[in-house]
mmCIF file of C-alpha atoms in Angstrom:
data_model
loop_
_atom_site.group_PDB
_atom_site.id
_atom_site.type_symbol
_atom_site.label_atom_id
_atom_site.label_comp_id
_atom_site.label_asym_id
_atom_site.label_seq_id
_atom_site.Cartn_x
_atom_site.Cartn_y
_atom_site.Cartn_z
ATOM 1 C CA MET L 1 -27.560 79.143 -62.915
ATOM 2 C CA GLY L 2 -30.210 78.594 -60.271
ATOM 3 C CA PRO L 3 -30.402 77.907 -57.367
ATOM 4 C CA GLU L 4 -30.463 74.798 -56.576
ATOM 5 C CA ALA L 5 -27.015 74.295 -58.003
ATOM 6 C CA ARG L 6 -25.883 77.490 -57.278
ATOM 7 C CA SER L 7 -26.435 75.253 -54.172
ATOM 8 C CA TRP L 8 -23.696 72.287 -55.409
ATOM 9 C CA LEU L 9 -21.128 74.461 -57.291
ATOM 10 C CA SER L 10 -21.040 76.699 -53.691
ATOM 11 C CA TRP L 11 -17.787 74.131 -51.926
ATOM 12 C CA HIS L 12 -17.273 77.468 -49.628
ATOM 13 C CA THR L 13 -14.604 77.826 -47.128
ATOM 14 C CA VAL L 14 -15.640 79.853 -43.132
ATOM 15 C CA ASP L 15 -13.323 82.081 -42.276
ATOM 16 C CA ASN L 16 -11.175 81.895 -39.401
ATOM 17 C CA VAL L 17 -14.192 78.438 -37.709
ATOM 18 C CA ALA L 18 -12.544 77.636 -34.102
ATOM 19 C CA LYS L 19 -12.924 74.705 -31.875
ATOM 20 C CA VAL L 20 -15.502 72.784 -31.160
ATOM 21 C CA PRO L 21 -16.797 73.181 -28.015
ATOM 22 C CA GLU L 22 -15.793 70.954 -25.001
ATOM 23 C CA VAL L 23 -18.566 69.875 -22.663
ATOM 24 C CA GLY L 24 -17.794 71.706 -19.577
ATOM 25 C CA SER L 25 -16.007 74.442 -21.189
ATOM 26 C CA ALA L 26 -17.822 78.252 -21.523
ATOM 27 C CA ALA L 27 -20.005 78.679 -24.415
ATOM 28 C CA PRO L 28 -18.337 80.776 -27.339
ATOM 29 C CA ASN L 29 -19.690 83.487 -28.336
ATOM 30 C CA THR L 30 -23.341 83.824 -27.380
ATOM 31 C CA ALA L 31 -24.234 87.605 -28.807
ATOM 32 C CA GLY L 32 -26.972 87.015 -32.236
ATOM 33 C CA LEU L 33 -28.381 84.079 -30.516
ATOM 34 C CA ASP L 34 -30.754 86.192 -27.759
ATOM 35 C CA LEU L 35 -31.168 84.339 -24.990
ATOM 36 C CA ARG L 36 -33.149 84.655 -21.840
ATOM 37 C CA PRO L 37 -31.421 84.634 -18.808
ATOM 38 C CA GLY L 38 -31.340 82.287 -16.089
ATOM 39 C CA ARG L 39 -32.809 79.548 -18.686
ATOM 40 C CA PRO L 40 -30.966 76.517 -20.500
ATOM 41 C CA ALA L 41 -30.278 76.247 -24.153
ATOM 42 C CA ILE L 42 -29.875 73.603 -27.196
ATOM 43 C CA ILE L 43 -28.497 75.354 -29.400
ATOM 44 C CA THR L 44 -28.873 73.467 -32.932
ATOM 45 C CA PHE L 45 -27.096 75.163 -36.631
ATOM 46 C CA LEU L 46 -28.670 73.529 -39.050
ATOM 47 C CA ARG L 47 -27.966 72.418 -43.079
ATOM 48 C CA HIS L 48 -29.431 74.585 -45.510
ATOM 49 C CA CYS L 49 -32.542 75.160 -46.186
ATOM 50 C CA GLY L 50 -34.361 71.940 -48.350
ATOM 51 C CA CYS L 51 -32.399 69.430 -46.986
ATOM 52 C CA PRO L 52 -34.517 66.702 -45.332
ATOM 53 C CA PHE L 53 -32.428 66.054 -42.889
ATOM 54 C CA ALA L 54 -32.569 70.281 -41.287
ATOM 55 C CA GLU L 55 -36.313 69.720 -42.014
ATOM 56 C CA GLN L 56 -36.500 66.361 -39.787
ATOM 57 C CA THR L 57 -33.552 68.656 -37.034
ATOM 58 C CA LEU L 58 -35.740 71.568 -36.978
ATOM 59 C CA ILE L 59 -39.599 68.806 -36.420
ATOM 60 C CA ARG L 60 -38.066 67.305 -32.943
ATOM 61 C CA ALA L 61 -36.171 70.576 -32.212
ATOM 62 C CA ARG L 62 -39.843 72.072 -32.600
ATOM 63 C CA ASP L 63 -41.540 68.758 -30.892
ATOM 64 C CA ALA L 64 -38.895 69.180 -27.692
ATOM 65 C CA ALA L 65 -39.555 72.426 -27.680
ATOM 66 C CA LEU L 66 -43.484 71.783 -27.027
ATOM 67 C CA SER L 67 -42.330 69.602 -24.073
ATOM 68 C CA HIS L 68 -39.643 70.433 -23.200
ATOM 69 C CA GLN L 69 -41.339 74.854 -21.858
ATOM 70 C CA ASP L 70 -38.297 75.303 -19.387
ATOM 71 C CA ILE L 71 -35.699 75.117 -21.912
ATOM 72 C CA ASP L 72 -35.084 77.084 -24.696
ATOM 73 C CA PHE L 73 -34.403 75.811 -28.500
ATOM 74 C CA ILE L 74 -32.601 78.071 -30.879
ATOM 75 C CA ALA L 75 -32.311 76.550 -35.101
ATOM 76 C CA ILE L 76 -29.739 78.103 -36.890
ATOM 77 C CA SER L 77 -29.506 79.122 -40.925
ATOM 78 C CA HIS L 78 -27.092 79.970 -43.376
ATOM 79 C CA SER L 79 -29.745 80.506 -45.994
ATOM 80 C CA ASP L 80 -30.606 84.164 -46.346
ATOM 81 C CA ALA L 81 -34.168 85.336 -44.274
ATOM 82 C CA ALA L 82 -36.094 85.477 -46.555
ATOM 83 C CA SER L 83 -35.391 81.596 -48.187
ATOM 84 C CA THR L 84 -35.939 81.026 -44.354
ATOM 85 C CA GLU L 85 -38.623 82.349 -43.684
ATOM 86 C CA ARG L 86 -40.876 80.463 -46.962
ATOM 87 C CA TRP L 87 -39.370 77.265 -46.448
ATOM 88 C CA GLN L 88 -39.858 77.811 -42.106
ATOM 89 C CA ARG L 89 -43.512 77.715 -43.065
ATOM 90 C CA ALA L 90 -43.571 75.031 -45.557
ATOM 91 C CA VAL L 91 -42.458 72.724 -42.971
ATOM 92 C CA LEU L 92 -43.977 74.375 -39.824
ATOM 93 C CA GLY L 93 -46.991 75.303 -41.267
ATOM 94 C CA GLU L 94 -48.477 78.365 -42.463
ATOM 95 C CA LYS L 95 -49.259 79.601 -38.464
ATOM 96 C CA GLN L 96 -46.458 80.129 -36.223
ATOM 97 C CA THR L 97 -46.919 80.792 -33.262
ATOM 98 C CA GLY L 98 -49.050 78.395 -30.969
ATOM 99 C CA ASP L 99 -48.667 74.740 -31.795
ATOM 100 C CA ASN L 100 -46.787 74.987 -35.062
ATOM 101 C CA LEU L 101 -43.671 77.479 -33.031
ATOM 102 C CA PRO L 102 -43.522 77.241 -29.252
ATOM 103 C CA ASP L 103 -42.893 80.542 -26.775
ATOM 104 C CA ASN L 104 -39.696 78.615 -26.852
ATOM 105 C CA LEU L 105 -38.470 78.268 -30.434
ATOM 106 C CA ARG L 106 -36.855 81.044 -32.165
ATOM 107 C CA ILE L 107 -34.983 80.239 -35.537
ATOM 108 C CA SER L 108 -32.564 82.296 -36.150
ATOM 109 C CA VAL L 109 -31.070 83.680 -40.030
ATOM 110 C CA ASP L 110 -26.752 83.229 -39.780
ATOM 111 C CA ASP L 111 -25.401 83.568 -43.487
ATOM 112 C CA GLU L 112 -22.550 85.115 -42.630
ATOM 113 C CA LEU L 113 -21.104 81.990 -41.130
ATOM 114 C CA LYS L 114 -19.604 84.325 -38.079
ATOM 115 C CA LEU L 115 -22.369 82.165 -35.033
ATOM 116 C CA PHE L 116 -21.220 78.855 -37.184
ATOM 117 C CA ALA L 117 -17.656 79.523 -37.253
ATOM 118 C CA ALA L 118 -18.087 80.948 -33.049
ATOM 119 C CA TRP L 119 -19.373 77.041 -33.014
ATOM 120 C CA GLY L 120 -16.539 75.046 -34.884
ATOM 121 C CA ILE L 121 -19.480 74.651 -37.202
ATOM 122 C CA GLY L 122 -17.047 74.742 -41.166
ATOM 123 C CA ALA L 123 -17.458 73.491 -44.240
ATOM 124 C CA SER L 124 -17.754 69.989 -44.653
ATOM 125 C CA SER L 125 -15.546 67.192 -47.210
ATOM 126 C CA TYR L 126 -17.177 65.471 -49.931
ATOM 127 C CA TRP L 127 -17.278 62.977 -47.807
ATOM 128 C CA HIS L 128 -19.887 64.053 -45.295
ATOM 129 C CA VAL L 129 -22.654 64.987 -48.353
ATOM 130 C CA LEU L 130 -21.904 62.127 -50.413
ATOM 131 C CA ASP L 131 -21.538 59.490 -48.240
ATOM 132 C CA PRO L 132 -23.695 56.816 -48.965
ATOM 133 C CA ARG L 133 -25.212 55.798 -46.117
ATOM 134 C CA SER L 134 -26.493 59.941 -46.670
ATOM 135 C CA MET L 135 -28.234 59.632 -49.643
ATOM 136 C CA MET L 136 -29.884 56.230 -48.671
ATOM 137 C CA SER L 137 -31.320 58.067 -44.846
ATOM 138 C CA VAL L 138 -32.749 60.012 -47.635
ATOM 139 C CA LEU L 139 -35.171 57.342 -48.978
ATOM 140 C CA ARG L 140 -36.094 56.021 -45.008
ATOM 141 C CA LEU L 141 -37.150 59.443 -44.667
ATOM 142 C CA GLN L 142 -39.636 59.925 -47.487
ATOM 143 C CA ARG L 143 -40.812 56.153 -46.582
ATOM 144 C CA ASP L 144 -40.516 56.457 -43.104
ATOM 145 C CA HIS L 145 -41.370 60.135 -42.222
ATOM 146 C CA ASN L 146 -42.705 61.486 -46.043
ATOM 147 C CA ILE L 147 -39.859 64.302 -45.587
ATOM 148 C CA SER L 148 -38.231 64.607 -49.169
ATOM 149 C CA VAL L 149 -35.814 66.490 -50.374
ATOM 150 C CA ARG L 150 -37.645 70.512 -50.870
ATOM 151 C CA PRO L 151 -35.911 73.120 -53.317
ATOM 152 C CA THR L 152 -33.178 75.447 -52.402
ATOM 153 C CA GLU L 153 -32.833 79.022 -53.267
ATOM 154 C CA SER L 154 -29.731 79.240 -50.702
ATOM 155 C CA GLY L 155 -26.971 78.134 -48.925
ATOM 156 C CA SER L 156 -24.521 75.608 -49.208
ATOM 157 C CA ARG L 157 -24.681 71.681 -49.539
ATOM 158 C CA TRP L 158 -20.879 71.603 -48.233
ATOM 159 C CA GLN L 159 -22.414 73.227 -44.607
ATOM 160 C CA LYS L 160 -21.929 70.833 -41.686
ATOM 161 C CA SER L 161 -24.206 71.244 -39.673
ATOM 162 C CA GLY L 162 -24.158 70.161 -35.009
ATOM 163 C CA SER L 163 -26.256 70.905 -31.701
ATOM 164 C CA PHE L 164 -25.284 71.937 -29.047
ATOM 165 C CA ALA L 165 -27.034 72.013 -24.917
ATOM 166 C CA ILE L 166 -26.061 74.498 -21.965
ATOM 167 C CA ASP L 167 -27.373 75.298 -18.585
ATOM 168 C CA HIS L 168 -28.523 78.058 -17.057
ATOM 169 C CA ASN L 169 -24.662 79.272 -16.742
ATOM 170 C CA ARG L 170 -23.443 79.010 -19.955
ATOM 171 C CA ILE L 171 -21.819 75.692 -19.480
ATOM 172 C CA VAL L 172 -21.645 73.324 -22.699
ATOM 173 C CA ARG L 173 -23.297 69.926 -20.950
ATOM 174 C CA TRP L 174 -23.215 68.199 -25.023
ATOM 175 C CA SER L 175 -21.723 68.794 -27.938
ATOM 176 C CA ARG L 176 -22.045 67.237 -30.719
ATOM 177 C CA PRO L 177 -21.060 68.249 -34.180
ATOM 178 C CA ALA L 178 -22.330 66.210 -37.535
ATOM 179 C CA THR L 179 -20.092 63.403 -39.131
ATOM 180 C CA ARG L 180 -22.197 62.628 -41.756
ATOM 181 C CA ALA L 181 -24.849 64.731 -43.369
ATOM 182 C CA ASP L 182 -27.349 63.140 -41.952
ATOM 183 C CA ASP L 183 -25.813 62.707 -38.616
ATOM 184 C CA VAL L 184 -29.479 64.207 -37.497
ATOM 185 C CA PRO L 185 -29.371 64.690 -33.477
ATOM 186 C CA SER L 186 -31.201 63.522 -30.058
ATOM 187 C CA PHE L 187 -32.609 66.133 -27.770
ATOM 188 C CA GLU L 188 -33.315 64.001 -25.963
ATOM 189 C CA GLU L 189 -30.062 63.174 -25.615
ATOM 190 C CA ALA L 190 -29.504 65.964 -24.715
ATOM 191 C CA ILE L 191 -32.196 67.454 -22.427
ATOM 192 C CA ALA L 192 -30.609 64.415 -19.798
ATOM 193 C CA CYS L 193 -27.620 66.533 -20.452
ATOM 194 C CA ILE L 194 -28.892 69.551 -19.081
ATOM 195 C CA GLU L 195 -31.055 67.708 -16.318
ATOM 196 C CA SER L 196 -28.742 66.113 -14.872
ATOM 197 C CA LYS L 197 -26.446 69.081 -13.925
#
């Protein structure tokens, strides 16, 4: 069985999933995020590498990082390291520094889902993934943004995504767990929440 089929059949559970952090609460476990002291950060937990919504999320994070150098952006992949690196190169280009990967954007791998669990991002339901509105969004992404489904080498289509903004004191200022597979965050909204504090 190939990795594409496994990504559909790899229904999983995430152990010890915490409650999603609320705005105004202290950030959950940040070990492994390599946060820089005294800087706000936007943390986005991605769907599997190959998912067009993960691709749109990463592109939005890259674009926001380029225009907001005072904020760190951390994208967390649950696909394995090799798959994540190949996917990153396909999405952002072969050059991984400079214009394609700003100094304030990092892509980390959490294939054991420990960070996902600490931030309340668990496994999804059948409807979360296969909602007809999400399926239509796949077609719109291809038509409007030339973003298509890429091969899935590792990871699970059943893993949820979500994004958070924390200030320089590690207080959550924006909390956005995905409600459907196509729920792609607006990082400008997150930035506004950081800048208002």
